[in-house]
Amino acid sequence: MAQISLTFPDGNAREFDAGVTPAEVASAIATSLGKKAISATVNGTHWDLQWPITEDASIAINTMKDEEPALELIRHDLAHVMARAVQEIWPDVKVTIGPVIQNGWYYDFDREEPFTPEDLGEIEKKMKDIINRRDPVTTETWDRPRAIAHYEANNEPYKVELIDAIPGDEPLRMYWHGHWQDLCRGPHLQHTGQLPGDAFKLMSVAGAYWRGDSDRAMLQRIYGVAFRNRDGLKAHLHMLEQAALRDHRKLGREMNLFHMQEEAPGQIFWHPDGWRIYTTLQDYMRRKQYAGGYVEVNTPQVVDRKLWVESGHWDKYQEHMFIVEVDEEHAREKSINALKPMNCPCHVQVYNQGLKSYRDLPLRMAEFGSCNRYEPSGALHGIMRVRGFTQDDAHIFCTAEQIEDETAKFIELLASIYSDFGFDKFDIKLSTRPEKRVGTEESWDQVEAALENAIKKTGQAYEIDPGEGAFYGPKLDFKLTDAIGRVWQCGTFQVDPNLPERLGATYVGEDGAKHRPYMLHRATLGSFERFIGILIENSAGKLPFWLAPRQVVVASIVSDGDDLVHEVVGALKDVGVWAEADTRNEKINYKVREHSLAKVPVILAIGGREVENRTVTVRRLGQKQTTTVSLDEIVADLAIEARPPDQKQS
RNA sequence: GCUGCUGUAGCUCAGGGGUAGAGCACUCCCUUGGUAAGGGAGAGGUCCGGAGUUCGAAUCUCCGCAGCAGCACCA
């Protein structure tokens, strides 16, 4: 038999018969390694212990100590074990697919009866049972007709469909966990006993469309999470609890920021404390945009259908628009309008008033544009995904030559804004020309190059997403990462020659002829509503002082302090700090607890000693120790602290 | 929009075919207390909406509405 040479991670090589399996290699090294082995990495590919190796290769034997392959195998094998458990309990359930996902796996089933939470417990028990059986995992390669015949005989139509979708030249691999069989690419563990029976949990069951297609059957998906050991699972569950504590819907209620109700689904009733965040944010954005060379406009909410037909929205976007029909008394027919879902067509109307010269470009037109979109009910989520919202929108009208410069300017503005909120790092995605597109290859070349050069000029990291651009132009997406590692797409930048064309925007060039401007759609925060939701979750409600809806509570310890409390509140208000008096008949312990839970960043306490010395005792949120300072000093300090980041120096 | 679950006091939740429950919050009284809950009393509900079953429905059934999770959607 031919010999092959396998090279180990330490650089040593050893000869084996061609066709040797990693299981045999591991056992040849040490019997104990043969037992501990879970998989191999062969030439960088994750390799089942049973797959033969036929050529010279590099090889590493993986054990549970190797985190990445271990988690992959645990989650993947658990998906199979779960499917097996389900079919052992309910033999008529049809299996489909069950991939590994972040932190765990899911498996989709076709079953008439819905799975209940109690069922999950039962499945989990059965899974532990299967793990305890230490069933061997074995594999075989089948030819197509045999596999299809097998699944047809077993009434598993989804598997047949999956086989049809696998490219013809790929071998079909079958895996057995004990007697239970599944079509699977692998790799897998040696036996079910290698699975950590105490480090997984079935989390939830939910509907999911077969092959992600909403026109096809709705299956039942069971989600599970798994780790290498019990501590990993515990840490994950703890993390989920922490994330739930940050939920902006919960904090919004607790902090009395806003509410929503049945009569206006997907729309927000802002309470005073929430609206203060909103207006502070909007004031800040207005200053940043003004400094960035933007002009601000405001355009109508209710606009006649005619404009939406011209812009193309009536055709493509109608199902997402709120349509308003008005029966005017003397009109021959009803007037049909729509609430604007976007601002761009209105901005072109402003642009089109009067003749524009090339000297007017670039024209950066901003609007805090109040938009309404009829989002599908299932998409609504707190204040993050709503039907009524306000974008920090702007459209830059410019020439082709100006695109690169305008892109770079925008990225710089965006970076400066994000860093003011503590998001120092963000990712840029450049989406390029899709299959179906309009415009010449040259213009795509030019515009894509302009965007890429602009990003390079700013030195920001980026990646390219080929084919994901709009049909008329490429775009940039900006994603920031929050305090607990979640990624949010907020900023966007899109090159559009199409809408100026449709709505007839022109400018007079140096040559005296009319030309078509480009339109750059751009937003930094996305929508104020969603961005506030992100800020709340990012900070767990403890917003930075300048954005905190309640900045200072001045609390009396004894009623003899009440007069000074009111004096301090007045002094703070005079310098622009939001201060409230708490002279209620309660003990200081009670007041401190209540305002701390309400996430008020600064509590100033005033008792007999403070009255005597005209001082206040300062307690900061999250700190136990207090300091006593003079009234003048604290007012001056907090006045500076309350300034928005763009007004810090000066 | 689809699948499943949920809807009881301002909030968090228990209950469950026969007059509606708790804790916190709220109001009043006592208490002037030094940094995360001082004591007492009181008020508060169309049990999401509608229809049905029943002598009787908050409870069971059906139809809506809204919320939650996931999927699909986010031109």
PDB file of N, CA and C in Angstrom, chain A residues 408 411-412 426 428 452-462:
ATOM      1  N   ALA A 408     -15.988  61.518   1.460  1.00  0.00           N
ATOM      2  CA  ALA A 408     -14.978  61.622   2.518  1.00  0.00           C
ATOM      3  C   ALA A 408     -15.447  62.575   3.616  1.00  0.00           C
ATOM      4  N   ILE A 411     -18.016  60.803   5.769  1.00  0.00           N
ATOM      5  CA  ILE A 411     -17.441  59.802   6.676  1.00  0.00           C
ATOM      6  C   ILE A 411     -16.784  60.495   7.870  1.00  0.00           C
ATOM      7  N   GLU A 412     -16.132  61.624   7.601  1.00  0.00           N
ATOM      8  CA  GLU A 412     -15.490  62.338   8.704  1.00  0.00           C
ATOM      9  C   GLU A 412     -16.518  62.898   9.686  1.00  0.00           C
ATOM     10  N   PHE A 426     -16.196  51.850  14.113  1.00  0.00           N
ATOM     11  CA  PHE A 426     -17.348  51.418  13.325  1.00  0.00           C
ATOM     12  C   PHE A 426     -16.844  50.760  12.055  1.00  0.00           C
ATOM     13  N   ILE A 428     -17.365  49.873   7.931  1.00  0.00           N
ATOM     14  CA  ILE A 428     -17.991  50.348   6.701  1.00  0.00           C
ATOM     15  C   ILE A 428     -18.129  49.180   5.734  1.00  0.00           C
ATOM     16  N   GLU A 452     -14.709  54.192  -2.915  1.00  0.00           N
ATOM     17  CA  GLU A 452     -13.596  53.448  -2.332  1.00  0.00           C
ATOM     18  C   GLU A 452     -12.418  54.378  -2.029  1.00  0.00           C
ATOM     19  N   ASN A 453     -12.113  55.283  -2.963  1.00  0.00           N
ATOM     20  CA  ASN A 453     -11.024  56.229  -2.720  1.00  0.00           C
ATOM     21  C   ASN A 453     -11.312  57.099  -1.509  1.00  0.00           C
ATOM     22  N   ALA A 454     -12.582  57.517  -1.382  1.00  0.00           N
ATOM     23  CA  ALA A 454     -12.950  58.380  -0.258  1.00  0.00           C
ATOM     24  C   ALA A 454     -12.722  57.658   1.067  1.00  0.00           C
ATOM     25  N   ILE A 455     -13.131  56.378   1.116  1.00  0.00           N
ATOM     26  CA  ILE A 455     -12.925  55.625   2.358  1.00  0.00           C
ATOM     27  C   ILE A 455     -11.442  55.538   2.660  1.00  0.00           C
ATOM     28  N   LYS A 456     -10.658  55.227   1.629  1.00  0.00           N
ATOM     29  CA  LYS A 456      -9.204  55.098   1.827  1.00  0.00           C
ATOM     30  C   LYS A 456      -8.624  56.402   2.344  1.00  0.00           C
ATOM     31  N   LYS A 457      -9.121  57.505   1.809  1.00  0.00           N
ATOM     32  CA  LYS A 457      -8.630  58.816   2.223  1.00  0.00           C
ATOM     33  C   LYS A 457      -8.843  59.029   3.728  1.00  0.00           C
ATOM     34  N   THR A 458      -9.978  58.528   4.245  1.00  0.00           N
ATOM     35  CA  THR A 458     -10.250  58.735   5.667  1.00  0.00           C
ATOM     36  C   THR A 458      -9.525  57.711   6.532  1.00  0.00           C
ATOM     37  N   GLY A 459      -8.978  56.664   5.925  1.00  0.00           N
ATOM     38  CA  GLY A 459      -8.238  55.668   6.676  1.00  0.00           C
ATOM     39  C   GLY A 459      -9.117  54.706   7.453  1.00  0.00           C
ATOM     40  N   GLN A 460     -10.426  54.705   7.221  1.00  0.00           N
ATOM     41  CA  GLN A 460     -11.320  53.789   7.932  1.00  0.00           C
ATOM     42  C   GLN A 460     -11.263  52.394   7.304  1.00  0.00           C
ATOM     43  N   ALA A 461     -11.450  51.386   8.174  1.00  0.00           N
ATOM     44  CA  ALA A 461     -11.486  50.014   7.669  1.00  0.00           C
ATOM     45  C   ALA A 461     -12.807  49.792   6.939  1.00  0.00           C
ATOM     46  N   TYR A 462     -12.799  48.966   5.905  1.00  0.00           N
ATOM     47  CA  TYR A 462     -14.036  48.694   5.188  1.00  0.00           C
ATOM     48  C   TYR A 462     -13.963  47.329   4.537  1.00  0.00           C
TER      49      TYR A 462
END
